[in-house]
Short mmCIF file of C-alpha atoms and ligand atoms in Angstrom, two decimals:
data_model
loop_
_atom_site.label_atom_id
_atom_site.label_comp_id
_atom_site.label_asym_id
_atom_site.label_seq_id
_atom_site.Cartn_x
_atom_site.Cartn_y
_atom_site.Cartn_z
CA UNK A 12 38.69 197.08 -121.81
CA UNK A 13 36.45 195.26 -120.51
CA UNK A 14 35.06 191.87 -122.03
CA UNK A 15 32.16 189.63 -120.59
CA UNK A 16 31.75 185.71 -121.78
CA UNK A 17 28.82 184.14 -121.64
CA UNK A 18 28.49 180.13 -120.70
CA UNK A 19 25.36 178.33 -120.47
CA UNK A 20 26.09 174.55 -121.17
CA UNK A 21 29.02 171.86 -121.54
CA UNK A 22 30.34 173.04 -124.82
CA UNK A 23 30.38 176.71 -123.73
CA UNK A 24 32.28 175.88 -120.71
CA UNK A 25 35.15 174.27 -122.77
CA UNK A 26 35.30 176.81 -125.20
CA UNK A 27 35.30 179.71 -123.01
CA UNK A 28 38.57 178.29 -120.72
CA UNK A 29 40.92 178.96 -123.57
CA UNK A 30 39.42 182.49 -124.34
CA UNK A 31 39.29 183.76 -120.73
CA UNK A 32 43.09 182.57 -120.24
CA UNK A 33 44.26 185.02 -123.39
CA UNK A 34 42.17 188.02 -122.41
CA UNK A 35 43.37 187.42 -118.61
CA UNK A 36 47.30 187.38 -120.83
CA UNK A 37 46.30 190.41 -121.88
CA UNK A 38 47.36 193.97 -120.11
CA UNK A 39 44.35 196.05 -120.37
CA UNK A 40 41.81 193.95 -119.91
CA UNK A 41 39.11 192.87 -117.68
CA UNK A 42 37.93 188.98 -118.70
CA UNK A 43 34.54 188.45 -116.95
CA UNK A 44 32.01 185.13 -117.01
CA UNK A 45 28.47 185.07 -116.22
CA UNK A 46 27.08 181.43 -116.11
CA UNK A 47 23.20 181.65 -117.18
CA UNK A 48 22.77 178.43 -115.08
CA UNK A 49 21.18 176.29 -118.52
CA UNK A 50 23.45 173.42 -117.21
CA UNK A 51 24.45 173.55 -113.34
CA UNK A 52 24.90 170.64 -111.92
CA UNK A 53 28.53 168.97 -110.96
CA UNK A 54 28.67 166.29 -113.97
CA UNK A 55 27.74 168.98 -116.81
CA UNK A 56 28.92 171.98 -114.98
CA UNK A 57 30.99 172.44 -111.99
CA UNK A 58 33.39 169.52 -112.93
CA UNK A 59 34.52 171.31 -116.13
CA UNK A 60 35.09 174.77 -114.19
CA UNK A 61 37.43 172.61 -112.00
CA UNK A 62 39.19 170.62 -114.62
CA UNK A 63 39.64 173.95 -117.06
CA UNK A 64 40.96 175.80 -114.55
CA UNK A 65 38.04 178.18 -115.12
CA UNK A 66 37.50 180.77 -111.91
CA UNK A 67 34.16 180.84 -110.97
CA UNK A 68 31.39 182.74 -112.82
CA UNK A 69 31.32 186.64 -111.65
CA UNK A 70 28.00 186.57 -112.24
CA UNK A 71 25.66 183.65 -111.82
CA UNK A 72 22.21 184.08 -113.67
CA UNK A 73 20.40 180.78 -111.89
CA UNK A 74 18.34 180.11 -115.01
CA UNK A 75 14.64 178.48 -114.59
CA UNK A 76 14.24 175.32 -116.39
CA UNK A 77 11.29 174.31 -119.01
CA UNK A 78 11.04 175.62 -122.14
CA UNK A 79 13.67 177.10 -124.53
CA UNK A 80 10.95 180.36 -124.70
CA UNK A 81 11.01 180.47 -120.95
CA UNK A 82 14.54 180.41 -120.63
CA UNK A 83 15.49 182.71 -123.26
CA UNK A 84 13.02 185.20 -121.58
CA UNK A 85 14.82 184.64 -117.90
CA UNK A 86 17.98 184.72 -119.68
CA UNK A 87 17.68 188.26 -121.29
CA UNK A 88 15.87 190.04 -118.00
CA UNK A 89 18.49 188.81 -116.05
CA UNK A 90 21.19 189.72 -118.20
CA UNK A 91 19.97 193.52 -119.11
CA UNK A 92 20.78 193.68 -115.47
CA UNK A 93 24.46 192.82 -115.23
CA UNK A 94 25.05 194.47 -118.41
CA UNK A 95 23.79 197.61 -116.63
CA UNK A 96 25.78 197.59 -113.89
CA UNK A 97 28.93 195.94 -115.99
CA UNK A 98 29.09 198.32 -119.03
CA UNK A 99 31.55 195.82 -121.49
CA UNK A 100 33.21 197.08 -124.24
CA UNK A 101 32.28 193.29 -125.81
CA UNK A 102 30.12 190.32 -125.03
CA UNK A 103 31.54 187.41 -126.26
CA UNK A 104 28.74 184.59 -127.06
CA UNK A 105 30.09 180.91 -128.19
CA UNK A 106 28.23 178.17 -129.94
CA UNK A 107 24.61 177.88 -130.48
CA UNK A 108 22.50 177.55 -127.40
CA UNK A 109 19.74 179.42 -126.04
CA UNK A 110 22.21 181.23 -123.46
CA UNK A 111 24.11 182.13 -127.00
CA UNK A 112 21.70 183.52 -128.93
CA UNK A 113 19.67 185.12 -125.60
CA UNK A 114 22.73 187.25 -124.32
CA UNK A 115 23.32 188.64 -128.15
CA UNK A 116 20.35 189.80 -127.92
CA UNK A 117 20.05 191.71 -124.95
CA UNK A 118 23.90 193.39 -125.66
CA UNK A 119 22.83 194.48 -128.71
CA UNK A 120 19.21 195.96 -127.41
CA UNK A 121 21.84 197.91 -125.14
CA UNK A 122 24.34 198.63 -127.67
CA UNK A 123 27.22 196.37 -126.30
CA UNK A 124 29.06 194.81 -129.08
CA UNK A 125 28.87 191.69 -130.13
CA UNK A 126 31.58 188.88 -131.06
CA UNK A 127 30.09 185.33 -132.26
CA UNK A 128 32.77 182.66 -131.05
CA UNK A 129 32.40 179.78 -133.85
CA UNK A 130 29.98 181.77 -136.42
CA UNK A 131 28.87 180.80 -140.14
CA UNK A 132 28.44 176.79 -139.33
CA UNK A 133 25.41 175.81 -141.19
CA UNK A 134 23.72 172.19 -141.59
CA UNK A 135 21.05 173.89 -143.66
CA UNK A 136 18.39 172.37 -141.49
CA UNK A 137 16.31 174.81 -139.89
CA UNK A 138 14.68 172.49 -137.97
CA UNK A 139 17.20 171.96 -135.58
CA UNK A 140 16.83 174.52 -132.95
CA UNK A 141 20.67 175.34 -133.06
CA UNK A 142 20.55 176.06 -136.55
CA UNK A 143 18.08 178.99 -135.79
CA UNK A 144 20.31 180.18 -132.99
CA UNK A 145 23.56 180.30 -135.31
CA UNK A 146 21.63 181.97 -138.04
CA UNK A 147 20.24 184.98 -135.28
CA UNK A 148 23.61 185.04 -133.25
CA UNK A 149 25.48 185.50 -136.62
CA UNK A 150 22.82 188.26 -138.00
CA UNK A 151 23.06 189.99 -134.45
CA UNK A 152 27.14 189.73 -134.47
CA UNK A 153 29.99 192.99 -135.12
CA UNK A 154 32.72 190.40 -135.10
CA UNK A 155 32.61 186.70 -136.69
CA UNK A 156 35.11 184.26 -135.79
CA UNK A 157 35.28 181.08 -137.84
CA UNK A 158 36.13 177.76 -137.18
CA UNK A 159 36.95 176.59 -140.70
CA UNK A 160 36.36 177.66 -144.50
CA UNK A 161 32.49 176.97 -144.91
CA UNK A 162 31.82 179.11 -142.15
CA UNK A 163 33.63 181.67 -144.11
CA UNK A 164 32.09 180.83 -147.71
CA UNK A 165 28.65 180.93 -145.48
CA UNK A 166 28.51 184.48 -143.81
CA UNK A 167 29.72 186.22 -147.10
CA UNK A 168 27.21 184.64 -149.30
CA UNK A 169 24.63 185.70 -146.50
CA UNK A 170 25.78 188.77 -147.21
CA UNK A 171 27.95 189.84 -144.16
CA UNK A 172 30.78 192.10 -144.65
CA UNK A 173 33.86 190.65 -145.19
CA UNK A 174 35.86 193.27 -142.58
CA UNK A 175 33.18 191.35 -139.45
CA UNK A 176 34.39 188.08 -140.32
CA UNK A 177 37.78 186.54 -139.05
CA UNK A 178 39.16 182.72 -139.86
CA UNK A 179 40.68 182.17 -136.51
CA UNK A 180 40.64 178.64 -136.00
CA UNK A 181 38.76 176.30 -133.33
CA UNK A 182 39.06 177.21 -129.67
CA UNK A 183 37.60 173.68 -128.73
CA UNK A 184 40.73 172.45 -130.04
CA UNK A 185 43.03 175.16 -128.01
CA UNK A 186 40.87 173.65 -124.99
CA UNK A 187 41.88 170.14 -126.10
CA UNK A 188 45.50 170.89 -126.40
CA UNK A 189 45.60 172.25 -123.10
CA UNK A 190 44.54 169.55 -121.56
CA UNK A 191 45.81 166.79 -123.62
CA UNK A 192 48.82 165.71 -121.09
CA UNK A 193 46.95 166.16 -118.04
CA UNK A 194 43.63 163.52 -119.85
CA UNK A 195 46.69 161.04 -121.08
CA UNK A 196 47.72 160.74 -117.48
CA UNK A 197 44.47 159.20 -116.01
CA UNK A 198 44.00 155.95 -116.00
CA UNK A 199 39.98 156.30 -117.33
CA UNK A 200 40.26 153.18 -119.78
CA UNK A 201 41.61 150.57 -117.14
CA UNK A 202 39.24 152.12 -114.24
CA UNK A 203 36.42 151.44 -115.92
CA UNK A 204 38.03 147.58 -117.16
CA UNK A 205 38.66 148.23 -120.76
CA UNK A 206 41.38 147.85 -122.91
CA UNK A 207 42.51 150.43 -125.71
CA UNK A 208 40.93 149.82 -129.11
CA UNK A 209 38.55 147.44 -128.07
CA UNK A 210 35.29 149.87 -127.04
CA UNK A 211 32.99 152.12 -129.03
CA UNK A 212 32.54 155.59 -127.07
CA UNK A 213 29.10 157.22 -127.89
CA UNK A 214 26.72 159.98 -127.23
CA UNK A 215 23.93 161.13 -127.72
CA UNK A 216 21.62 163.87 -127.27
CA UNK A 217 20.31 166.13 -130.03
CA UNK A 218 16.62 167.22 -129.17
CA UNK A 219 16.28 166.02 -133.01
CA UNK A 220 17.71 162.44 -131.98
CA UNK A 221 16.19 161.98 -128.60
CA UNK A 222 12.86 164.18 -127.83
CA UNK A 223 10.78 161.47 -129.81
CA UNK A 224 10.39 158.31 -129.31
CA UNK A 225 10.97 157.23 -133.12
CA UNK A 226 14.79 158.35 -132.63
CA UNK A 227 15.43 156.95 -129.91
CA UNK A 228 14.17 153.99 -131.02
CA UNK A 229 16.61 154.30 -134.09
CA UNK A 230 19.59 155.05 -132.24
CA UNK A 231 18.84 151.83 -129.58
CA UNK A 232 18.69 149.84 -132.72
CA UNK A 233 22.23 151.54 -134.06
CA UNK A 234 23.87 151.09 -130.16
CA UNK A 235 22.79 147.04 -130.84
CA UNK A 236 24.55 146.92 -134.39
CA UNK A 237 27.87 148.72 -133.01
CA UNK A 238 27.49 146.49 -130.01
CA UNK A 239 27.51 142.94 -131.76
CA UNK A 240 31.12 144.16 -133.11
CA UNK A 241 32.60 145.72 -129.67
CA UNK A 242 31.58 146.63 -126.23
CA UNK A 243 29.70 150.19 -126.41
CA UNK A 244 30.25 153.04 -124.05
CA UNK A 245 27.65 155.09 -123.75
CA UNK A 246 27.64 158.21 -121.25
CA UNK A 247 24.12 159.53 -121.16
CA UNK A 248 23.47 163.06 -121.26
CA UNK A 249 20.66 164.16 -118.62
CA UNK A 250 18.43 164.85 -122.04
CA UNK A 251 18.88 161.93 -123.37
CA UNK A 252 18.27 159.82 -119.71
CA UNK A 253 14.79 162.21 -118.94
CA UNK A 254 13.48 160.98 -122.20
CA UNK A 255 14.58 157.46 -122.20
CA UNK A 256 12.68 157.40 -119.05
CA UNK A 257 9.86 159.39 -120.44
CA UNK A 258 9.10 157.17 -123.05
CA UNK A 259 9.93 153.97 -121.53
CA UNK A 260 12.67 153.22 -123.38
CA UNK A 261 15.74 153.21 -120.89
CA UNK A 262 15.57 149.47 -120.24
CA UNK A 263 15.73 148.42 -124.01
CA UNK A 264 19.04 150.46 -123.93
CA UNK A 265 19.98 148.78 -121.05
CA UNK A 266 18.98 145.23 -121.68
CA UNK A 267 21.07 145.07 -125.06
CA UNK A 268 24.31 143.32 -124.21
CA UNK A 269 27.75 144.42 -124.49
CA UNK A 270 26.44 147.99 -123.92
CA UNK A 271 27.93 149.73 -121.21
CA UNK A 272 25.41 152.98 -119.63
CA UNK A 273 27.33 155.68 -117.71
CA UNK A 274 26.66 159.16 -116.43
CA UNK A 275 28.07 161.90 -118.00
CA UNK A 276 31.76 162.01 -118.19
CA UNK A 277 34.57 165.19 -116.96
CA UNK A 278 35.95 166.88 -119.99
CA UNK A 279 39.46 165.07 -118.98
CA UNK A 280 37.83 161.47 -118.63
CA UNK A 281 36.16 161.89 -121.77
CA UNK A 282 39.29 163.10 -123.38
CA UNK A 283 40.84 159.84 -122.80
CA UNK A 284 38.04 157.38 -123.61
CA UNK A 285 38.10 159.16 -127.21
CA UNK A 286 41.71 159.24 -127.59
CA UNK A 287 41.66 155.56 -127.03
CA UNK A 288 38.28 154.29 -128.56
CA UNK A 289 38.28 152.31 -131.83
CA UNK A 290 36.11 154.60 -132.65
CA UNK A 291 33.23 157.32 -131.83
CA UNK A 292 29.57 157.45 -132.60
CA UNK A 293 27.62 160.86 -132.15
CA UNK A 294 25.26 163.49 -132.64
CA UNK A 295 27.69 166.14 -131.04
CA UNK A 296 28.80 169.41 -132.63
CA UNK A 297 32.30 169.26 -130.62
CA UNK A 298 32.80 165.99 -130.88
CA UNK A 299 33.26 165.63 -134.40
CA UNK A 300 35.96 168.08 -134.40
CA UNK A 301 37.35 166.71 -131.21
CA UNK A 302 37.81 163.29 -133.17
CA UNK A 303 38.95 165.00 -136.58
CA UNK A 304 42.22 166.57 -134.78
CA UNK A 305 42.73 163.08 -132.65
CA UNK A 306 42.41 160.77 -135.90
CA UNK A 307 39.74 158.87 -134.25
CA UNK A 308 36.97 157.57 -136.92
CA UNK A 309 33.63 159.63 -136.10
CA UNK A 310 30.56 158.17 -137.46
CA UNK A 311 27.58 160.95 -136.66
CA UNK A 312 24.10 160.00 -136.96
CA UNK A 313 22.90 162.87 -138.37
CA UNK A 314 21.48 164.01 -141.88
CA UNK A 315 23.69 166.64 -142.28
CA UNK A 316 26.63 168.87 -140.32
CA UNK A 317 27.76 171.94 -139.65
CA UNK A 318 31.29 171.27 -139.63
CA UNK A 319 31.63 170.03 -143.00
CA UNK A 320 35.63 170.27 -142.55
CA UNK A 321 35.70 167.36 -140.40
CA UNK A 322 33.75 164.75 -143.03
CA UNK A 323 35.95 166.00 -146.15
CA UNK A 324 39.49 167.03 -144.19
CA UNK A 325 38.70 164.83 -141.15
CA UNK A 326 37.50 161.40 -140.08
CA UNK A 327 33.98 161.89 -139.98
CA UNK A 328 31.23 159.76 -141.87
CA UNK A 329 27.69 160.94 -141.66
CA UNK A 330 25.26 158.16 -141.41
CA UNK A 331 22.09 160.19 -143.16
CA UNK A 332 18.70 158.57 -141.85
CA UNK A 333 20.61 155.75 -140.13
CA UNK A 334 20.22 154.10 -143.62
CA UNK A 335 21.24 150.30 -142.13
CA UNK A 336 22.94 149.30 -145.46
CA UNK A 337 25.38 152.64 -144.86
CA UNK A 338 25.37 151.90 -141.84
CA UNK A 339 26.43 148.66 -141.73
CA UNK A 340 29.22 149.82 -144.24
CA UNK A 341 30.93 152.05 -141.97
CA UNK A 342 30.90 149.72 -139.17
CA UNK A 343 32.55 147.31 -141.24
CA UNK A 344 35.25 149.71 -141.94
CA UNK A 345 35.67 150.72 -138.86
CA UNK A 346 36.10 147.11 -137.66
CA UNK A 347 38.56 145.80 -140.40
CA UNK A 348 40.75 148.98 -139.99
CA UNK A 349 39.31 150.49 -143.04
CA UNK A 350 37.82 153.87 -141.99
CA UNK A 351 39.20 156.98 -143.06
CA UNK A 352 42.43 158.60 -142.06
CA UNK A 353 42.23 162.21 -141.55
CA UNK A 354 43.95 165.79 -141.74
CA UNK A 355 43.61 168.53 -139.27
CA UNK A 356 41.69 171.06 -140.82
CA UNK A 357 43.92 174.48 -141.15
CA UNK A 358 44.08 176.68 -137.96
CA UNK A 359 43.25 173.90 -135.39
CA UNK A 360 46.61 174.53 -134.22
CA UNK A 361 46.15 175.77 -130.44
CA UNK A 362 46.12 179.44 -130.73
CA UNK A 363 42.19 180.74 -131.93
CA UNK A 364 41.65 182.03 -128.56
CA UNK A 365 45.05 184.39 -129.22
CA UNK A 366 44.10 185.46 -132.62
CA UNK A 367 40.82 186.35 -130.85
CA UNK A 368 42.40 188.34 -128.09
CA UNK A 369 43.90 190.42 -129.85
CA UNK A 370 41.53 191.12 -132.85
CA UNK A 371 39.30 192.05 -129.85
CA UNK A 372 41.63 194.14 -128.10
CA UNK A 373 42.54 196.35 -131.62
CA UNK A 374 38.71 197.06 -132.49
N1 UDP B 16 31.97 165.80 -123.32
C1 UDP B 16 32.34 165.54 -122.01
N2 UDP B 16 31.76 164.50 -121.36
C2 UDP B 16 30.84 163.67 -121.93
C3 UDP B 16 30.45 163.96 -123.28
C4 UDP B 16 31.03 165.03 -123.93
O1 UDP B 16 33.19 166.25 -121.45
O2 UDP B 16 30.35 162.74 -121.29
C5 UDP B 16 32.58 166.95 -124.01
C6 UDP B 16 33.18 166.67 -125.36
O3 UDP B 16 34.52 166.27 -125.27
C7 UDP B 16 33.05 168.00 -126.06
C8 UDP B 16 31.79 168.61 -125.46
O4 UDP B 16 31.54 167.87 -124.27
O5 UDP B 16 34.14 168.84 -125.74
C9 UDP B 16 30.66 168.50 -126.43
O6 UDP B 16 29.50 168.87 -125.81
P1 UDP B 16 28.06 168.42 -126.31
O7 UDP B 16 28.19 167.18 -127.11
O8 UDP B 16 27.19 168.41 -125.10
O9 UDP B 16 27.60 169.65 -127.19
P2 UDP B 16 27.69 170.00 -128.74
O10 UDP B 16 29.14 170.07 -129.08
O11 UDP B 16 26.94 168.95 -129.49
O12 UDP B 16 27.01 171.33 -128.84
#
């Protein structure tokens, strides 16, 4: 049997490492990766390859950039190709990015099937263009794998049949588990000066957050409230830099003291900043969990999420609309020690990418 992954950007990358490794366990089957090129240089590509332990792509699809429409299109020609001369028995797609939703596409146009790594998340905000990817992926999909209960609750009441759909757990965290030991070892915190529990790692990059000026604005003013409490570290995300710059913004970021601007970090590197970080701010999707099975506080700057397991299991607060009173609430608890302690939602135990092996290989 042959199965082909698909990888596009950062997330996919980490999520795909734990799912090649148990097909490669596998007898009987062929684990392949094409790399659509979305993300390709060495901070948001190459150096997770070489810290996963990923091989490199069999097939590389050297994306153009510009618009999502322009790179879906590129995406799929390019794709029909290797799926011609490749002939998989699956196509595993992960997340929701263009790549994601793209490559469904074309494998079911060619009647490949389908499996949807991390289906049925929902923020119920279609404006987000992830939300419209997840929704199409999911509707395109022969086998569902979910992350956690609401993406369960959220495929049957949209009316998928319940045989598709399979509670697996969360590969990100299988990812995180196998490289927990090797992050702890690096010295990341002292390199970069700091001492443990007294910095505030965050990102940022949702096209919602940063492709207008008016968020970014709001987010600059959010860095300078977390920053008056404790030194913020703040890796930028090549997004999130182009439109700082595009707007004019970058050197209000970078004239607020106590804020700390770096380039985007490797998966291990980051790893350790979180695990040692009073606490996280964030737009991310994978961060949120990420911080949920570490027992870091999370406080995500977004209306609603996705992952609803890791505000009412984990240690996530949403700060809807950046509302400063809330806002200025959860800081506080953050900084007196107050913020909520979390559980690991069920499943985030290490072995999704098994339970996804072999559902795979029996179908
Ligand atoms: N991450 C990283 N370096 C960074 C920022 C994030 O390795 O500088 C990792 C993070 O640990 C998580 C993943 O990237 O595993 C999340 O990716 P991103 O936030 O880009 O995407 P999302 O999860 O929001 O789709």
């Amino acid at each position: 049997m042959t199965i082909l992954s698909i990888v596009g950007a950062r997330p996919n990358f980490i999520k795909v490492a734990p799912l090649h490794r148990a097909f490669q366990q596998r007898s009987g089957v062929t684990s392949r990766i094409v790399h659509t090129g979305q993300h390709y240089d060495t901070r948001m590509s190459e150096v997770f390859f070489r810290q996963l332990n990923l091989p490199q792509p069999d097939y590389y699809l050297d994306v153009v950039g510009g618009s999502p429409t322009r790179q879906t299109a590129d995406i799929m020609t390019k794709f029909e190709d290797v799926l011609l001369a490749e002939k998989p028995d699956w196509v595993v797609v992960v997340g929701d990015v263009t790549s994601t939703l793209a490559c469904a596409l074309v494998a079911v146009r060619q009647g490949v099937r389908v499996a949807h790594v991390e289906a049925g998340l929902r923020s119920g905000d279609r404006r987000m263009p992830e939300e419209i990817n997840r929704i199409l992926t999911d509707s395109l999909s022969d086998k569902l794998f979910v992350t956690e209960q609401a993406g369960l609750d959220n495929l049957l009441r949209e009316g998928v049949p319940a045989d598709r759909i399979h509670f697996v757990g969360n590969v990100m965290i299988d990812a995180l588990l196998q490289c927990r030991a090797q992050a702890r070892s690096l010295n990341t915190v002292d390199t970069l000066g700091l001492t443990p529990r007294q910095y505030v790692l965050m990102t940022m990059h949702r096209p919602s957050n940063v492709d207008r000026p008016e968020g970014l604005e709001t987010i600059i003013r959010l860095v300078a409230d977390t920053a008056r409490h404790q030194m913020v570290l703040l890796p930028l995300h090549p997004r999130t830099t182009a439109n700082l710059n595009r707007f004019g913004l970058m050197d209000n970021l970078a004239a607020i003291p106590n804020v700390r601007l770096l380039e985007p970090q490797g998966y291990l590197e980051f790893l350790n900043l979180m695990e040692h970080a009073t606490a996280v701010v964030t737009d991310s999707g994978g961060v949120q969990e990420e911080t949920t099975y570490l027992n870091v506080p999370c406080l995500t700057f977004r209306d609603s999420t996705e992952r609803p397991a890791t505000v009412t299991l984990g240690t996530n607060t949403l700060l809807a609309d950046l509302n400063p009173d809330a806002v200025q609430a959860a800081l506080t608890d953050v900084f007196t020690g107050n913020a909520k302690q979390g559980n690991v939602p069920p499943l985030w135990d290490g072995y999704a990418a098994n339970r996804i092996a072999a559902l795979l290989q029996n179908s």
